[in-house]
Amino acid sequence: MSGFPLLTATAVLPALGAVATAAVPAARRAAAKWLALAVSLGTLVLAGLVVARFDPGGARYQLTESYAWIADFGVRFELGVDGIGTALIALTALLVPFVIAAGWHDADPVPGERPAGRWRPTQGFFALILMVEAMVVVSFAATDVFVFYLFFEAMLIPMYFLIGGFGDRAHAAGEAEGAKQRSYAAVKFLLYNLAGGLIMLAAVIGLYVVTADQLGTGTFSLQRITEARAAGELTMAAGTERLLFLGFFLAFAVKAPLWPLHTWLPNAMGESTAPVAVLITAVVDKVGTFAMLRFCLGLFPEASAWATPVVVVLALVSIIYGALLAVGQRDIKRLVAYASISHFGFIVLGIFAMTSQGQSGATLYMVFHGISTAVLMLVAGFLISRRGSRLIADYGGVQKVAPVLAGTFLVGGLATLSLPGLAPFVSEFLVLVGTFSRYPAAGVVATAGIVLAALYVLLLYQRTMTGPVDKPEIERMPDLRRRELAVVAPLIALLIALGVFPKPLTDIVNPAVEHTLSDVRQTDPQPELPAVEAAE
Amino acid sequence: MESLIGLLVAAPLLGAAVLLCGGRRLDRAGHWLGTALAAVSFALGAVLFFDMLGRSGGERTLHQHLFSWIPVEGFQADVAFRLDQLSMTFVLLITGVGTLIHLYSVGYMEHDARRRRFFGYLNLFLAAMLLLVLADNYLLLYVGWEGVGLASFLLIGFWQHKPSAAAAAKKAFLVNRVGDAGLAIAIFLMFTTFGTFAFGEVLAAADGAGEGTLTAIGLMLLLAACGKSAQVPLQSWLGDAMEGPTPVSALIHAATMVTAGVYLITRSGAIYDAAPNAQTVVVIVGAVTLLFGAIVGCAKDDIKKALAASTMSQIGYMVLAAGLGPIGYAFAIMHLVTHGFFKAGLFLGAGSVMHGMNDEVNMRKYGGLRRHMPITFVTFGLGYLAIIGFPGLSGFFSKDLIIEAAFSAGGVRGWVLGGATLLGAALTAYYMTRVMLLTFFGEERWRHRPTATPAEPDVEPAAGRGAAAPGRASGQTAGQAAGAAAEPHPHESPRVMTLPMIVLAFGSVFAGGLFNWGEAFVHWLEPVTRFEHPHPPLPIPVITGATVAVMLLGVGLAWLQYGRRPVPVTAPRGSLLTRAARRDLFQDDFNHAAFVSGGQHLTRSLVYLDHTVVDGAVNGTAAAFGGLSGRLRKVQNGFARSYAVSMFGGAAVLVAATLLMRAV
Amino acid sequence: MNPANYLYLAALLFTIGAFGVLIRRNAIVVFMCIELMLNAANLTLVAFSRMHGNLDGQIMAFFVMVVAAAEVVVGLAIIVMLYRSRHSASVDDASLMKL
């Protein structure tokens, strides 16, 4: 409580930066870019401080802040992070500078097209990205359900404009059709998530009513509710708890996205620019899975256990279905989107396996998937910007003319298929082990997902990068530029480093997972032969 | 001494990192750096080996714990190494043969613009393979397991501009991934059963677990082994993998990586010993594969594919031996090592031939090369004698022991397995003699070759091959690409290539006898794999005699067919069996029918369903709301009096509702 | 006299006004009918004030009168403007209240 409000600062800095970036005059586009980059790097420093000040062995929620806000409804602006929140704030702050650097020219005015009126697309683009970052940080840090809800929903506004307002001009049927598709994708994104959010709003109000009913004063405080539930002061009828759980879960399942609520993602990722697609899948969607872990499990343990079988099945369907659809895609970005759906299936599976390996794995998965998808998607974006097409069939033999681009693309792909030695392997294996130890059949089905992952990644690589160079556009294709390499290389280094030595991250995450598991009153299944070491 | 183990892996890993990230600056010296680091690894292995010899049998196992890799509650995965006699054997084989093949590649890849990267990949392979055999737990083994798969992928597809190479690389990785999934599931099972997956603890506790669990683990491990070692039913990738440069085929797809499955089964011996059903499946897989590979090998005209089929068959021998339990483990490893020598030698010889023949691989277009490439001929010939089991050479000892062990399996099983191994030996002699005769003897069919021979299914036309080697002999490449089929000028390869071949030939000749001297090899491995003497139902000299007899039979048959009369340059249509074998006994047709076409239909229909049903439901809902609001909009017609009606109506309803509520 | 009779009268006046609003087309007449409804409401307020013996209802009636006066000003102005532009005071001639 005492001391510098670090979490608030981490959120306020990008928010202020967004305002400042938006205010940069139209003629000074470059200044706006550098300002945005500087702000995001500053946020990264603050997030680094959050990680440094977080003590894995300490209290569950740390760096807590609490300010009176809407006293009448028991809403307080409460922030605090556990290990999971810390890891995800770090991921967000880490990725945004790369997103900004990768999208350096994405919002430049098209030569020959005069920008209309006072609309300053470049400034707007970077301001919106920073705005999203600010809101995501608050979402990860909020320990008040109402505050979380507010920012969870508010995030939709800047995202809507980022998806609908900026595209990669690589649509097969021309720019007019592209604009139409973009606006369709943006509206679909907004409506899908709003629908989920509205259901959640009802559940939030329901939660307030329940707490007001039993605790005397209504509250949205996560800690207060968890403690009251543990102490037996707050009991919910099974039916009420399940309804409230479903209300929360649906919103998160849309955001995550879980089959069959996934169809907005391919549109949104396909139509937006690659950096925005990274922002969607690597950062914004993680709020959904994070919230399942923190709010669904933390607030409604019994209902979570009740829903587990269905959720596990949905997660499995997501894994296999997403992978199969990725195999069948003809559009690079939509392929990555379906691959992400498959990966989100893994994350949800790990969460609802209710084992420490599964949940630690799921948390690590969120972080590692963020980084690996960023590599794959950003390199795909660089590729698309060179050729002006998103169709896989328009490529072939890129490896010969642009070996570095092909190499980084391959590394991103290998990370996506969870090659050991790269970070995603650690998380995927943990999720699978954790799932298998509780639901062997589910574990086996999910393992089939790793074969399919190899299929879609390698097919993509084979079709785009290998073979003879038989298209003139590809013959002239330049290799990665210095800026682009500077974006991708650190991320790849991080993938390798965390794949070999993930301990710093697991140390942060493990205690938080133990807390969550004790919330849902689950213990790990024990091995059949626990006395092995004694026998030796 | 323990601290050296990590360096063993680190040296080639460093080489890979430097060569792959170093950029063009390293183009001039990169290959020597890669070779030097492989040699460093070999030297370290030798130091460790002599150190190990200095200690008594029980104290030879070394452990090195580097750091805790994935620490999660109840799940401890460490980066830790274990160097015992079994891993030591592999270390020496991998680094020894590896160094030789690095050296060979210096010459073989000389004209390839991307030679630096080739050496980077080779070093990456060495590091992964060493990690595989040195790992102290199954998870770390899995890392090496997929690591070698990656290296194999990169090297098979090294000439990526060839669609066939890229497709072969993908196929290899995918089929291996199926096996990897098996290994992953085996690890899950170990974790849920034993709470750990470290070798020491799992293998010590294996006896105590239920047989059903152990059988499941055993079968999953076997699946992994099938993928990596190209055993039936996951054998289909190995033939295509010959798209890679020949040194790759020698190192990865003959001597080391493909034998990893045998290592895995031998390492997990304690599990198999307690799960006889799993062992039976292992033996069946081995026997089927050894015949499968041998039959395919008899029909192939592509020298590398013939050798690849032979590799598959020989690994079948090893798997079969490993499935026999303690009577076979040591023999499996012994055959693995001798096979490493002679098969690597044979592949290097094949590479040398291709080097001198403008990358022609069709043996029907060779012939009489012994006069032009004497060193290649002699080394290849020694490898040939070794693989067919000519008495006194390496293959004779190791294969004969496996055949004896197979007969000792007991009862009908013993006779069936023994018969299969004998039949395999005859077939081996037949197809290897065929390769030998077609390549080095007979008339020089590459002279005055009629142009543009029609392509038959298995053999690619010279033009395709010519385009295969970038940068090499560009003038000839262009000539071949034009279909002009310039006459090759076979010549002996440079010394940097022949030297490794000579060394490997020495291994092919002497290794078997050396290993069998007072059962030295068996006793060396005994602390790890245990050993029981096989007791065949026939006297050993009878079996040995039978082995030699079937070998001579195979050689004789091949000579009758290919040695006595001229060989047509275009393959005759052949019998039904020949045609089937040429198509790899329809393995790809089967896979295509069973998985590929079904999978394609599935994904296509899912893509369609996702668009129409799942997304259709969403868009349908949206459209329904749109339609509804269109209807509702009509109520708002702009006439004040119509609004007034609805106002009054609404008020009336409200009043009525209030009154009703009061009344109730 | 029974104060309830005032309520009956008010109800009658209100009904007449409401029907007038719905039936008549002439904006002036509609307007007058609205006034009639307002005054019916006023009458009710005053009647209740009398029945309950306090002044609240009468105060409310004054408020309503003020509002009604203001409404007359705005409403008549609208009608005059409408008449000027359309040369008709019929409410059905204008259906501008939609998008």
mmCIF file with all atom_site columns, N, CA and C in Angstrom, chain B residues 151-160 164-166 168-170 172-173 237 240-245 248 253:
data_model
loop_
_atom_site.group_PDB
_atom_site.id
_atom_site.type_symbol
_atom_site.label_atom_id
_atom_site.label_alt_id
_atom_site.label_comp_id
_atom_site.label_asym_id
_atom_site.label_entity_id
_atom_site.label_seq_id
_atom_site.pdbx_PDB_ins_code
_atom_site.Cartn_x
_atom_site.Cartn_y
_atom_site.Cartn_z
_atom_site.occupancy
_atom_site.B_iso_or_equiv
_atom_site.pdbx_formal_charge
_atom_site.auth_seq_id
_atom_site.auth_comp_id
_atom_site.auth_asym_id
_atom_site.auth_atom_id
_atom_site.pdbx_PDB_model_num
ATOM 1  N N  . ALA B 1 151 ? 17.347 -31.328 -37.146 1.00 0.00 ? 151 ALA B N  1
ATOM 2  C CA . ALA B 1 151 ? 18.561 -31.325 -37.968 1.00 0.00 ? 151 ALA B CA 1
ATOM 3  C C  . ALA B 1 151 ? 18.333 -32.145 -39.226 1.00 0.00 ? 151 ALA B C  1
ATOM 4  N N  . SER B 1 152 ? 17.653 -33.265 -39.053 1.00 0.00 ? 152 SER B N  1
ATOM 5  C CA . SER B 1 152 ? 17.362 -34.112 -40.202 1.00 0.00 ? 152 SER B CA 1
ATOM 6  C C  . SER B 1 152 ? 16.481 -33.358 -41.204 1.00 0.00 ? 152 SER B C  1
ATOM 7  N N  . PHE B 1 153 ? 15.479 -32.659 -40.679 1.00 0.00 ? 153 PHE B N  1
ATOM 8  C CA . PHE B 1 153 ? 14.596 -31.854 -41.532 1.00 0.00 ? 153 PHE B CA 1
ATOM 9  C C  . PHE B 1 153 ? 15.398 -30.827 -42.330 1.00 0.00 ? 153 PHE B C  1
ATOM 10 N N  . LEU B 1 154 ? 16.280 -30.124 -41.614 1.00 0.00 ? 154 LEU B N  1
ATOM 11 C CA . LEU B 1 154 ? 17.049 -29.070 -42.275 1.00 0.00 ? 154 LEU B CA 1
ATOM 12 C C  . LEU B 1 154 ? 17.988 -29.647 -43.326 1.00 0.00 ? 154 LEU B C  1
ATOM 13 N N  . LEU B 1 155 ? 18.549 -30.824 -43.024 1.00 0.00 ? 155 LEU B N  1
ATOM 14 C CA . LEU B 1 155 ? 19.553 -31.365 -43.930 1.00 0.00 ? 155 LEU B CA 1
ATOM 15 C C  . LEU B 1 155 ? 18.928 -32.094 -45.114 1.00 0.00 ? 155 LEU B C  1
ATOM 16 N N  . ILE B 1 156 ? 17.810 -32.783 -44.873 1.00 0.00 ? 156 ILE B N  1
ATOM 17 C CA . ILE B 1 156 ? 17.136 -33.422 -46.015 1.00 0.00 ? 156 ILE B CA 1
ATOM 18 C C  . ILE B 1 156 ? 16.698 -32.348 -46.996 1.00 0.00 ? 156 ILE B C  1
ATOM 19 N N  . GLY B 1 157 ? 16.177 -31.260 -46.408 1.00 0.00 ? 157 GLY B N  1
ATOM 20 C CA . GLY B 1 157 ? 15.695 -30.180 -47.268 1.00 0.00 ? 157 GLY B CA 1
ATOM 21 C C  . GLY B 1 157 ? 16.780 -29.160 -47.558 1.00 0.00 ? 157 GLY B C  1
ATOM 22 N N  . PHE B 1 158 ? 18.040 -29.583 -47.459 1.00 0.00 ? 158 PHE B N  1
ATOM 23 C CA . PHE B 1 158 ? 19.104 -28.584 -47.626 1.00 0.00 ? 158 PHE B CA 1
ATOM 24 C C  . PHE B 1 158 ? 19.040 -27.926 -49.000 1.00 0.00 ? 158 PHE B C  1
ATOM 25 N N  . TRP B 1 159 ? 18.736 -28.707 -50.005 1.00 0.00 ? 159 TRP B N  1
ATOM 26 C CA . TRP B 1 159 ? 18.551 -28.105 -51.338 1.00 0.00 ? 159 TRP B CA 1
ATOM 27 C C  . TRP B 1 159 ? 17.066 -27.770 -51.502 1.00 0.00 ? 159 TRP B C  1
ATOM 28 N N  . GLN B 1 160 ? 16.683 -26.727 -50.777 1.00 0.00 ? 160 GLN B N  1
ATOM 29 C CA . GLN B 1 160 ? 15.267 -26.417 -50.643 1.00 0.00 ? 160 GLN B CA 1
ATOM 30 C C  . GLN B 1 160 ? 14.603 -26.009 -51.936 1.00 0.00 ? 160 GLN B C  1
ATOM 31 N N  . SER B 1 164 ? 11.046 -31.594 -54.447 1.00 0.00 ? 164 SER B N  1
ATOM 32 C CA . SER B 1 164 ? 11.063 -32.953 -53.903 1.00 0.00 ? 164 SER B CA 1
ATOM 33 C C  . SER B 1 164 ? 11.821 -32.984 -52.583 1.00 0.00 ? 164 SER B C  1
ATOM 34 N N  . ALA B 1 165 ? 12.912 -32.210 -52.479 1.00 0.00 ? 165 ALA B N  1
ATOM 35 C CA . ALA B 1 165 ? 13.674 -32.198 -51.236 1.00 0.00 ? 165 ALA B CA 1
ATOM 36 C C  . ALA B 1 165 ? 12.854 -31.566 -50.119 1.00 0.00 ? 165 ALA B C  1
ATOM 37 N N  . ALA B 1 166 ? 12.185 -30.456 -50.442 1.00 0.00 ? 166 ALA B N  1
ATOM 38 C CA . ALA B 1 166 ? 11.381 -29.793 -49.417 1.00 0.00 ? 166 ALA B CA 1
ATOM 39 C C  . ALA B 1 166 ? 10.265 -30.712 -48.940 1.00 0.00 ? 166 ALA B C  1
ATOM 40 N N  . ALA B 1 168 ? 10.276 -33.990 -49.044 1.00 0.00 ? 168 ALA B N  1
ATOM 41 C CA . ALA B 1 168 ? 10.845 -35.104 -48.283 1.00 0.00 ? 168 ALA B CA 1
ATOM 42 C C  . ALA B 1 168 ? 11.170 -34.673 -46.865 1.00 0.00 ? 168 ALA B C  1
ATOM 43 N N  . ALA B 1 169 ? 11.693 -33.457 -46.733 1.00 0.00 ? 169 ALA B N  1
ATOM 44 C CA . ALA B 1 169 ? 12.037 -32.957 -45.401 1.00 0.00 ? 169 ALA B CA 1
ATOM 45 C C  . ALA B 1 169 ? 10.796 -32.862 -44.533 1.00 0.00 ? 169 ALA B C  1
ATOM 46 N N  . LYS B 1 170 ? 9.750  -32.326 -45.121 1.00 0.00 ? 170 LYS B N  1
ATOM 47 C CA . LYS B 1 170 ? 8.504  -32.193 -44.359 1.00 0.00 ? 170 LYS B CA 1
ATOM 48 C C  . LYS B 1 170 ? 7.970  -33.562 -43.967 1.00 0.00 ? 170 LYS B C  1
ATOM 49 N N  . ALA B 1 172 ? 9.612  -36.332 -43.541 1.00 0.00 ? 172 ALA B N  1
ATOM 50 C CA . ALA B 1 172 ? 10.431 -36.937 -42.491 1.00 0.00 ? 172 ALA B CA 1
ATOM 51 C C  . ALA B 1 172 ? 10.047 -36.362 -41.134 1.00 0.00 ? 172 ALA B C  1
ATOM 52 N N  . PHE B 1 173 ? 9.919  -35.048 -41.080 1.00 0.00 ? 173 PHE B N  1
ATOM 53 C CA . PHE B 1 173 ? 9.613  -34.429 -39.790 1.00 0.00 ? 173 PHE B CA 1
ATOM 54 C C  . PHE B 1 173 ? 8.243  -34.873 -39.295 1.00 0.00 ? 173 PHE B C  1
ATOM 55 N N  . TRP B 1 237 ? 9.363  -42.492 -44.534 1.00 0.00 ? 237 TRP B N  1
ATOM 56 C CA . TRP B 1 237 ? 10.117 -41.257 -44.783 1.00 0.00 ? 237 TRP B CA 1
ATOM 57 C C  . TRP B 1 237 ? 11.548 -41.510 -45.218 1.00 0.00 ? 237 TRP B C  1
ATOM 58 N N  . ASP B 1 240 ? 12.586 -41.334 -49.007 1.00 0.00 ? 240 ASP B N  1
ATOM 59 C CA . ASP B 1 240 ? 12.548 -39.964 -49.526 1.00 0.00 ? 240 ASP B CA 1
ATOM 60 C C  . ASP B 1 240 ? 13.662 -39.107 -48.953 1.00 0.00 ? 240 ASP B C  1
ATOM 61 N N  . ALA B 1 241 ? 14.101 -39.474 -47.731 1.00 0.00 ? 241 ALA B N  1
ATOM 62 C CA . ALA B 1 241 ? 15.117 -38.655 -47.073 1.00 0.00 ? 241 ALA B CA 1
ATOM 63 C C  . ALA B 1 241 ? 16.416 -38.644 -47.857 1.00 0.00 ? 241 ALA B C  1
ATOM 64 N N  . MET B 1 242 ? 16.550 -39.537 -48.823 1.00 0.00 ? 242 MET B N  1
ATOM 65 C CA . MET B 1 242 ? 17.769 -39.578 -49.626 1.00 0.00 ? 242 MET B CA 1
ATOM 66 C C  . MET B 1 242 ? 17.890 -38.349 -50.531 1.00 0.00 ? 242 MET B C  1
ATOM 67 N N  . GLU B 1 243 ? 16.863 -37.501 -50.516 1.00 0.00 ? 243 GLU B N  1
ATOM 68 C CA . GLU B 1 243 ? 16.964 -36.240 -51.235 1.00 0.00 ? 243 GLU B CA 1
ATOM 69 C C  . GLU B 1 243 ? 18.067 -35.355 -50.669 1.00 0.00 ? 243 GLU B C  1
ATOM 70 N N  . GLY B 1 244 ? 18.446 -35.601 -49.423 1.00 0.00 ? 244 GLY B N  1
ATOM 71 C CA . GLY B 1 244 ? 19.474 -34.780 -48.791 1.00 0.00 ? 244 GLY B CA 1
ATOM 72 C C  . GLY B 1 244 ? 20.831 -35.078 -49.404 1.00 0.00 ? 244 GLY B C  1
ATOM 73 N N  . PRO B 1 245 ? 21.804 -34.204 -49.150 1.00 0.00 ? 245 PRO B N  1
ATOM 74 C CA . PRO B 1 245 ? 23.170 -34.471 -49.609 1.00 0.00 ? 245 PRO B CA 1
ATOM 75 C C  . PRO B 1 245 ? 23.665 -35.809 -49.046 1.00 0.00 ? 245 PRO B C  1
ATOM 76 N N  . VAL B 1 248 ? 24.866 -36.449 -45.479 1.00 0.00 ? 248 VAL B N  1
ATOM 77 C CA . VAL B 1 248 ? 23.762 -36.466 -44.527 1.00 0.00 ? 248 VAL B CA 1
ATOM 78 C C  . VAL B 1 248 ? 23.169 -37.860 -44.441 1.00 0.00 ? 248 VAL B C  1
ATOM 79 N N  . HIS B 1 253 ? 21.099 -40.752 -41.716 1.00 0.00 ? 253 HIS B N  1
ATOM 80 C CA . HIS B 1 253 ? 20.136 -41.755 -42.124 1.00 0.00 ? 253 HIS B CA 1
ATOM 81 C C  . HIS B 1 253 ? 20.768 -43.122 -42.326 1.00 0.00 ? 253 HIS B C  1
#
